[in-house]
CSV table of C-alpha atoms in Angstrom, one decimal:
chain,number,residue,atom,x,y,z
A,200,MET,CA,8.8,28.6,63.8
A,201,ASN,CA,7.1,25.3,63.1
A,202,THR,CA,4.1,26.9,61.5
A,203,LYS,CA,1.7,25.0,59.4
A,204,ASP,CA,1.9,27.2,56.2
A,205,THR,CA,3.9,24.8,54.1
A,206,ARG,CA,3.7,21.6,56.2
A,207,HIS,CA,1.3,19.7,53.9
A,208,SER,CA,3.8,19.7,51.1
A,209,LEU,CA,6.7,18.6,53.3
A,210,ILE,CA,5.4,15.8,55.6
A,211,GLU,CA,6.4,12.2,55.2
A,212,LYS,CA,4.1,9.4,56.3
A,213,GLN,CA,5.2,6.1,57.9
A,214,ILE,CA,4.5,3.1,55.8
A,215,SER,CA,6.3,0.5,57.9
A,216,SER,CA,8.8,0.3,60.7
A,217,GLU,CA,11.4,-2.3,61.7
A,218,LYS,CA,13.6,-2.4,64.7
A,219,VAL,CA,17.0,-3.2,63.4
A,220,PHE,CA,19.1,-2.9,66.5
A,221,SER,CA,18.2,-3.1,70.2
A,222,GLY,CA,21.2,-2.2,72.3
A,223,THR,CA,21.9,-1.1,75.9
A,224,LEU,CA,21.8,2.6,74.8
A,225,LEU,CA,20.8,2.7,71.2
A,226,HIS,CA,17.5,1.6,69.6
A,227,VAL,CA,17.6,1.8,65.9
A,228,TYR,CA,14.7,1.7,63.5
A,229,LYS,CA,14.5,1.4,59.7
A,230,ASP,CA,11.2,2.7,58.3
A,231,GLN,CA,9.7,3.0,54.9
A,232,ALA,CA,8.1,6.5,54.5
A,233,GLU,CA,5.8,8.0,51.9
A,234,LEU,CA,7.2,11.3,50.6
A,235,PRO,CA,5.2,14.4,49.7
A,236,ASP,CA,5.2,13.4,46.0
A,237,GLY,CA,3.8,9.9,46.7
A,238,SER,CA,7.1,8.1,46.2
A,239,SER,CA,8.7,6.1,49.1
A,240,SER,CA,12.1,6.2,50.8
A,241,VAL,CA,14.0,4.6,53.6
A,242,ARG,CA,14.3,6.5,56.9
A,243,GLU,CA,16.7,5.3,59.6
A,244,TRP,CA,16.5,6.8,63.0
A,245,ILE,CA,17.3,6.4,66.7
A,246,ASP,CA,14.7,6.3,69.4
A,247,HIS,CA,15.9,8.2,72.5
A,248,PRO,CA,14.2,8.8,75.8
A,249,GLY,CA,15.3,12.5,76.0
A,250,ALA,CA,17.7,14.2,78.4
A,251,SER,CA,18.1,17.1,80.8
A,252,ALA,CA,21.1,19.4,81.2
A,253,VAL,CA,21.8,22.2,83.6
A,254,LEU,CA,24.2,25.2,83.9
A,255,PRO,CA,24.9,25.8,87.6
A,256,VAL,CA,26.1,29.3,88.5
A,257,PHE,CA,28.0,30.1,91.7
A,258,GLU,CA,27.8,33.5,93.3
A,259,SER,CA,31.6,33.8,92.6
A,260,GLY,CA,30.6,34.1,89.0
A,261,GLU,CA,31.9,30.6,88.2
A,262,VAL,CA,29.9,27.8,86.5
A,263,GLN,CA,30.1,24.1,87.4
A,264,LEU,CA,31.0,22.0,84.4
A,265,VAL,CA,32.3,18.4,84.1
A,266,ARG,CA,35.0,16.8,82.0
A,267,GLN,CA,34.1,13.5,80.5
A,268,PHE,CA,35.7,11.1,77.9
A,269,ARG,CA,33.2,10.6,75.0
A,270,TYR,CA,33.9,7.2,73.4
A,271,PRO,CA,32.5,7.9,69.8
A,272,LEU,CA,34.9,10.9,69.4
A,273,GLN,CA,37.7,9.4,71.6
A,274,GLU,CA,38.1,12.8,73.3
A,275,VAL,CA,37.6,14.5,76.7
A,276,PHE,CA,34.9,17.2,76.6
A,277,THR,CA,33.9,20.1,78.8
A,278,GLU,CA,30.2,19.8,79.3
A,279,VAL,CA,27.2,20.9,81.4
A,280,PRO,CA,26.0,18.2,83.8
A,281,ALA,CA,23.4,16.1,82.0
A,282,GLY,CA,21.7,12.8,81.8
A,283,LYS,CA,18.9,10.7,80.3
A,284,ILE,CA,15.3,11.0,81.5
A,285,ASP,CA,14.0,7.9,83.3
A,286,PRO,CA,10.6,6.6,82.0
A,287,GLY,CA,7.8,9.0,83.1
A,288,GLU,CA,10.2,11.3,85.0
A,289,ASP,CA,9.8,15.1,85.1
A,290,PRO,CA,12.8,16.6,83.2
A,291,LEU,CA,13.5,19.0,86.1
A,292,ILE,CA,13.9,16.0,88.4
A,293,THR,CA,16.4,14.5,86.0
A,294,ALA,CA,18.4,17.7,85.9
A,295,LYS,CA,18.4,17.9,89.8
A,296,ARG,CA,19.6,14.3,90.0
A,297,GLU,CA,22.3,14.6,87.4
A,298,LEU,CA,23.6,17.8,89.0
A,299,GLU,CA,23.9,16.0,92.3
A,300,GLU,CA,25.4,12.8,90.9
A,301,GLU,CA,27.8,14.3,88.3
A,302,ALA,CA,28.9,17.4,90.2
A,303,GLY,CA,28.0,17.0,93.8
A,304,VAL,CA,25.9,20.2,93.7
A,305,ARG,CA,22.4,21.1,94.9
A,306,ALA,CA,20.6,24.3,93.9
A,307,LYS,CA,17.9,26.4,95.6
A,308,ASN,CA,16.9,28.2,92.4
A,309,TRP,CA,16.0,26.7,89.0
A,310,THR,CA,14.7,28.2,85.8
A,311,SER,CA,13.9,26.6,82.5
A,312,LEU,CA,16.0,27.6,79.4
A,313,GLY,CA,13.6,25.7,77.1
A,314,MET,CA,14.5,22.6,75.1
A,315,PHE,CA,16.3,21.9,71.9
A,316,HIS,CA,16.9,19.0,69.4
A,317,PRO,CA,20.6,18.0,69.2
A,318,CYS,CA,20.4,16.0,66.0
A,319,ILE,CA,17.2,16.2,64.0
A,320,GLY,CA,18.5,14.2,61.0
A,321,TYR,CA,18.6,10.8,62.7
A,322,THR,CA,17.3,10.9,66.3
A,323,ASN,CA,14.2,12.0,68.2
A,324,GLU,CA,16.2,13.1,71.2
A,325,ILE,CA,15.1,16.3,73.0
A,326,ILE,CA,17.3,17.9,75.6
A,327,HIS,CA,15.6,20.1,78.3
A,328,LEU,CA,17.9,22.9,79.5
A,329,TYR,CA,18.0,24.6,82.9
A,330,LEU,CA,19.9,27.3,84.7
A,331,ALA,CA,20.5,26.8,88.5
A,332,TRP,CA,21.8,29.1,91.2
A,333,GLY,CA,21.9,29.3,95.0
A,334,LEU,CA,24.3,26.4,95.0
A,335,GLU,CA,25.6,24.2,97.8
A,336,THR,CA,28.3,21.5,97.3
A,337,PHE,CA,28.6,18.1,98.9
A,338,ASP,CA,30.7,14.9,98.4
A,339,ASN,CA,29.5,13.6,95.1
A,340,HIS,CA,28.7,10.0,94.2
A,341,VAL,CA,29.5,9.5,90.5
A,342,ASP,CA,27.4,6.8,88.7
A,343,GLU,CA,29.0,3.5,88.3
A,344,ASP,CA,30.3,3.2,84.8
A,345,GLU,CA,30.6,7.0,84.5
A,346,PHE,CA,34.0,8.7,85.0
A,347,LEU,CA,33.8,12.4,85.4
A,348,HIS,CA,35.9,15.2,86.7
A,349,PRO,CA,34.0,18.3,87.9
A,350,VAL,CA,35.6,21.6,86.7
A,351,ARG,CA,34.8,25.2,87.5
A,352,MET,CA,35.5,28.3,85.4
A,353,PRO,CA,34.2,31.8,85.2
A,354,PHE,CA,30.8,32.1,83.3
A,355,GLN,CA,32.5,34.5,81.0
A,356,GLU,CA,35.3,32.0,80.2
A,357,ALA,CA,32.7,29.4,79.3
A,358,LEU,CA,30.8,31.9,77.2
A,359,SER,CA,34.0,32.9,75.3
A,360,GLY,CA,34.7,29.2,74.9
A,361,VAL,CA,31.4,28.7,73.2
A,362,ILE,CA,32.0,31.6,70.8
A,363,ASN,CA,35.6,31.0,70.0
A,364,GLY,CA,35.1,27.2,69.5
A,365,LYS,CA,37.0,25.9,72.5
A,366,ILE,CA,33.7,24.4,73.8
A,367,THR,CA,32.2,22.2,71.1
A,368,ASP,CA,29.5,20.1,72.7
A,369,GLY,CA,26.1,21.1,71.3
A,370,LYS,CA,24.1,20.9,74.5
A,371,THR,CA,26.7,22.9,76.4
A,372,ILE,CA,26.8,25.6,73.7
A,373,THR,CA,23.0,26.0,73.7
A,374,ALA,CA,22.7,26.0,77.5
A,375,ILE,CA,25.5,28.6,78.0
A,376,MET,CA,24.2,30.9,75.2
A,377,ARG,CA,20.6,30.8,76.4
A,378,ALA,CA,21.7,31.2,80.0
A,379,ALA,CA,23.8,34.2,79.2
A,380,SER,CA,21.0,35.9,77.4
A,381,TRP,CA,18.5,35.1,80.2
A,382,TRP,CA,21.0,36.4,82.8
A,383,LYS,CA,21.4,39.7,81.0
A,384,THR,CA,17.6,40.3,81.4
A,385,ASN,CA,17.0,38.7,84.8
A,386,HIS,CA,20.3,38.9,86.6
A,387,PRO,CA,19.6,37.1,90.0
A,388,PHE,CA,22.9,38.5,91.1
A,389,PRO,CA,25.3,40.8,89.2
A,390,LEU,CA,27.6,39.2,86.5
A,391,ASP,CA,29.3,41.1,83.7
A,392,LEU,CA,28.8,38.9,80.6
A,393,LYS,CA,29.9,39.9,77.2
A,394,LEU,CA,28.2,38.1,74.3
B,88,MET,CA,39.1,23.1,76.7
B,89,ASN,CA,40.2,19.5,75.9
B,90,THR,CA,43.4,19.8,77.9
B,91,LYS,CA,45.4,16.8,78.9
B,92,ASP,CA,45.4,17.5,82.7
B,93,THR,CA,43.0,14.8,83.7
B,94,ARG,CA,42.7,12.8,80.6
B,95,HIS,CA,44.7,9.8,81.8
B,96,SER,CA,42.1,9.0,84.4
B,97,LEU,CA,39.2,9.4,82.0
B,98,ILE,CA,40.1,7.6,78.8
B,99,GLU,CA,38.5,4.4,77.7
B,100,LYS,CA,40.3,2.0,75.4
B,101,GLN,CA,38.7,0.0,72.6
B,102,ILE,CA,38.8,-3.8,73.3
B,103,SER,CA,36.7,-4.9,70.3
B,104,SER,CA,34.3,-3.5,67.8
B,105,GLU,CA,31.4,-5.0,65.9
B,106,LYS,CA,29.3,-3.4,63.2
B,107,VAL,CA,25.7,-4.2,64.2
B,108,PHE,CA,23.8,-2.2,61.6
B,109,SER,CA,24.9,-1.0,58.2
B,110,GLY,CA,22.1,1.2,56.7
B,111,THR,CA,21.7,3.8,53.9
B,112,LEU,CA,22.4,6.6,56.4
B,113,LEU,CA,23.3,5.0,59.7
B,114,HIS,CA,26.3,2.8,60.5
B,115,VAL,CA,26.1,1.5,64.1
B,116,TYR,CA,28.9,-0.1,66.1
B,117,LYS,CA,28.9,-2.0,69.4
B,118,ASP,CA,32.2,-1.9,71.1
B,119,GLN,CA,33.7,-3.4,74.3
B,120,ALA,CA,35.8,-0.7,76.0
B,121,GLU,CA,38.2,-0.8,78.9
B,122,LEU,CA,37.3,1.8,81.5
B,123,PRO,CA,39.8,3.9,83.5
B,124,ASP,CA,39.5,1.5,86.5
B,125,GLY,CA,40.3,-1.6,84.3
B,126,SER,CA,36.7,-2.9,84.1
B,127,SER,CA,34.9,-3.1,80.8
B,128,SER,CA,31.7,-1.8,79.4
B,129,VAL,CA,29.6,-1.7,76.2
B,130,ARG,CA,29.8,1.4,74.0
B,131,GLU,CA,27.3,1.8,71.2
B,132,TRP,CA,27.9,4.5,68.7
B,133,ILE,CA,27.1,5.9,65.2
B,134,ASP,CA,29.8,6.5,62.6
B,135,HIS,CA,29.0,9.7,60.7
B,136,PRO,CA,31.0,11.3,57.8
B,137,GLY,CA,30.5,14.8,59.2
B,138,ALA,CA,28.5,17.7,57.8
B,139,SER,CA,28.7,21.4,56.9
B,140,ALA,CA,26.1,24.2,57.6
B,141,VAL,CA,26.0,27.8,56.6
B,142,LEU,CA,24.1,31.0,57.7
B,143,PRO,CA,23.7,33.2,54.6
B,144,VAL,CA,23.1,36.9,55.3
B,145,PHE,CA,21.5,39.3,52.7
B,146,GLU,CA,22.3,43.0,52.7
B,147,SER,CA,18.6,43.5,53.5
B,148,GLY,CA,19.5,42.1,57.0
B,149,GLU,CA,17.6,38.9,56.3
B,150,VAL,CA,19.0,35.4,56.6
B,151,GLN,CA,18.3,32.5,54.3
B,152,LEU,CA,17.0,29.4,56.1
B,153,VAL,CA,15.1,26.3,54.9
B,154,ARG,CA,12.1,24.5,56.3
B,155,GLN,CA,12.3,20.7,56.3
B,156,PHE,CA,10.3,17.8,57.7
B,157,ARG,CA,12.5,15.7,60.0
B,158,TYR,CA,11.2,12.2,60.1
B,159,PRO,CA,12.6,11.1,63.5
B,160,LEU,CA,10.6,13.9,65.2
B,161,GLN,CA,7.7,14.0,62.7
B,162,GLU,CA,8.0,17.8,62.6
B,163,VAL,CA,8.9,20.6,60.3
B,164,PHE,CA,12.0,22.5,61.4
B,165,THR,CA,13.5,25.9,60.5
B,166,GLU,CA,17.2,25.2,59.7
B,167,VAL,CA,20.4,26.6,58.2
B,168,PRO,CA,21.2,25.0,54.9
B,169,ALA,CA,23.4,21.9,55.6
B,170,GLY,CA,24.4,18.6,54.3
B,171,LYS,CA,26.8,15.6,54.7
B,172,ILE,CA,30.4,15.8,53.6
B,173,ASP,CA,31.3,13.6,50.6
B,174,PRO,CA,34.4,11.3,51.2
B,175,GLY,CA,37.6,13.5,51.0
B,176,GLU,CA,35.6,16.7,50.4
B,177,ASP,CA,36.7,20.1,51.9
B,178,PRO,CA,33.9,21.1,54.3
B,179,LEU,CA,33.7,24.5,52.7
B,180,ILE,CA,32.9,22.9,49.3
B,181,THR,CA,30.1,20.9,51.0
B,182,ALA,CA,28.7,24.2,52.5
B,183,LYS,CA,28.8,25.9,49.1
B,184,ARG,CA,27.1,23.0,47.3
B,185,GLU,CA,24.4,22.7,50.0
B,186,LEU,CA,23.7,26.5,49.9
B,187,GLU,CA,23.2,26.2,46.1
B,188,GLU,CA,21.2,23.0,46.2
B,189,GLU,CA,19.0,23.7,49.2
B,190,ALA,CA,18.4,27.4,48.9
B,191,GLY,CA,19.4,28.4,45.4
B,192,VAL,CA,22.0,30.9,46.7
B,193,ARG,CA,25.6,31.6,45.9
B,194,ALA,CA,27.9,33.7,48.1
B,195,LYS,CA,31.0,35.8,47.3
B,196,ASN,CA,32.2,36.0,50.9
B,197,TRP,CA,32.7,33.1,53.4
B,198,THR,CA,34.1,32.9,56.9
B,199,SER,CA,34.4,29.9,59.2
B,200,LEU,CA,32.5,29.8,62.4
B,201,GLY,CA,34.4,26.8,63.6
B,202,MET,CA,32.9,23.4,64.2
B,203,PHE,CA,30.9,21.7,66.9
B,204,HIS,CA,29.8,18.2,68.0
B,205,PRO,CA,26.0,17.8,67.9
B,206,CYS,CA,25.7,14.6,69.9
B,207,ILE,CA,28.8,13.4,71.7
B,208,GLY,CA,27.1,10.6,73.6
B,209,TYR,CA,26.5,8.3,70.7
B,210,THR,CA,27.9,9.7,67.4
B,211,ASN,CA,31.2,11.0,66.1
B,212,GLU,CA,29.5,13.6,63.9
B,213,ILE,CA,31.3,16.9,63.5
B,214,ILE,CA,29.4,19.9,61.9
B,215,HIS,CA,31.5,22.6,60.3
B,216,LEU,CA,29.8,26.0,60.4
B,217,TYR,CA,30.1,29.0,58.0
B,218,LEU,CA,28.8,32.5,57.6
B,219,ALA,CA,28.3,33.7,54.0
B,220,TRP,CA,27.4,37.1,52.6
B,221,GLY,CA,27.5,38.9,49.2
B,222,LEU,CA,24.7,36.6,48.1
B,223,GLU,CA,23.1,36.1,44.7
B,224,THR,CA,20.0,33.9,44.1
B,225,PHE,CA,19.2,31.6,41.2
B,226,ASP,CA,16.6,28.9,40.5
B,227,ASN,CA,17.4,26.1,42.9
B,228,HIS,CA,17.6,22.4,42.2
B,229,VAL,CA,16.6,20.5,45.3
B,230,ASP,CA,18.1,17.1,45.7
B,231,GLU,CA,15.9,14.2,44.7
B,232,ASP,CA,14.4,12.8,47.9
B,233,GLU,CA,14.8,16.1,49.8
B,234,PHE,CA,11.8,18.3,50.2
B,235,LEU,CA,12.6,21.8,51.3
B,236,HIS,CA,11.1,25.2,51.4
B,237,PRO,CA,13.5,28.1,51.5
B,238,VAL,CA,12.4,30.8,54.0
B,239,ARG,CA,13.9,34.3,54.7
B,240,MET,CA,13.6,36.2,57.9
B,241,PRO,CA,15.5,39.1,59.6
B,242,PHE,CA,18.7,38.0,61.3
B,243,GLN,CA,17.4,39.5,64.5
B,244,GLU,CA,14.2,37.4,64.3
B,245,ALA,CA,16.3,34.2,63.9
B,246,LEU,CA,18.5,35.3,66.8
B,247,SER,CA,15.5,35.9,69.0
B,248,GLY,CA,14.1,32.5,67.9
B,249,VAL,CA,17.3,30.8,69.1
B,250,ILE,CA,17.1,32.6,72.5
B,251,ASN,CA,13.3,32.2,73.1
B,252,GLY,CA,13.2,28.6,72.0
B,253,LYS,CA,11.2,29.0,68.8
B,254,ILE,CA,14.3,27.7,66.9
B,255,THR,CA,15.3,24.3,68.4
B,256,ASP,CA,17.7,22.7,65.9
B,257,GLY,CA,21.1,22.4,67.4
B,258,LYS,CA,23.2,23.2,64.4
B,259,THR,CA,21.0,26.2,63.6
B,260,ILE,CA,21.3,27.5,67.2
B,261,THR,CA,25.1,27.2,67.2
B,262,ALA,CA,25.5,28.8,63.7
B,263,ILE,CA,23.2,31.7,64.5
B,264,MET,CA,24.8,32.5,67.9
B,265,ARG,CA,28.4,32.3,66.7
B,266,ALA,CA,27.4,34.3,63.5
B,267,ALA,CA,25.8,37.0,65.7
B,268,SER,CA,28.9,37.3,67.9
B,269,TRP,CA,31.2,37.3,64.9
B,270,TRP,CA,29.1,40.0,63.2
B,271,LYS,CA,29.2,42.3,66.2
B,272,THR,CA,33.0,42.3,66.0
B,273,ASN,CA,33.5,42.3,62.2
B,274,HIS,CA,30.3,43.7,60.7
B,275,PRO,CA,30.9,43.4,56.9
B,276,PHE,CA,27.9,45.7,56.7
B,277,PRO,CA,25.8,47.3,59.4
B,278,LEU,CA,23.2,45.2,61.2
B,279,ASP,CA,21.7,46.0,64.6
B,280,LEU,CA,21.8,42.7,66.5
B,281,LYS,CA,20.7,42.3,70.1
B,282,LEU,CA,22.0,39.2,71.8
């Protein structure tokens, strides 16, 4: 949908860029940008390395999710396993590593569910999404500094949670919706999913 | 899904908080947090006032979207009309204002599609989602500093764009998927939507 038709009258050009905060996780920039009418404005944004997330589906019809406390919202969320991409890393490798580390699961079969942008207003983060099946479990080793509880539920329960608002995490919503749509067309094994 | 079952062994407590950047848009904090095992760690996060977004549906079966250049990604995106909530404002009022300002559209009928969290790792932003119909158009007055092009397309085309990855903005994906699901149950007027 990002066609060029009207782009010339929308684009903003970087005039200058200043790093205003360099943290452990966050890297914040304050830029001056030239707007389409020639005026200038401040643009503040976060530089992010990108992430990968995966929805793992068991032949029982259950999906493997994780529960994690998210500090900015002071709340425990139900999420797909996910993590940041290391420099130069293939996003699929990231997804495989996070599935092992966060959920103690390996998968024989992987398919891409494309990517999406969680927060286009103030970060350049891209999240690559995958669907995995043909799963095997093992004792998992959670990252130091990362407290997670794996949780399984029927794929349909997760899908209903996305629609009725019980699941509210953006990457989890997008992964589950795209996975459900993909499954209805490709169905590696039978699942009755109601969208 | 945010039940209390395992919460006690996941929560992190604030030890201290420091505002490390105060910008026009971004307010960045660096906290020390006590982890569930008693150790401590840095948590960096963005304080955000929250936002509202709306999917407006015409009786022609088209939806009203906007195209906007997003500086952090240096790309033009196709999005639902949306904007930040003013202090103390009802999110529905925000959605109505943004629909008028960004798209030049007013709506007789509104329903909530719930809320979601675009980026739980490093911001407390909540986005309230709405579906609107019974639309009338008028000459729109775009916010100063905001360059937008309204664009209409069939609801089905937007839905397909979400699934096939042509639409990549998180709030737009969530609004369109929840709206499609709501419409299939409630159908204020007939629309043939394939999920």
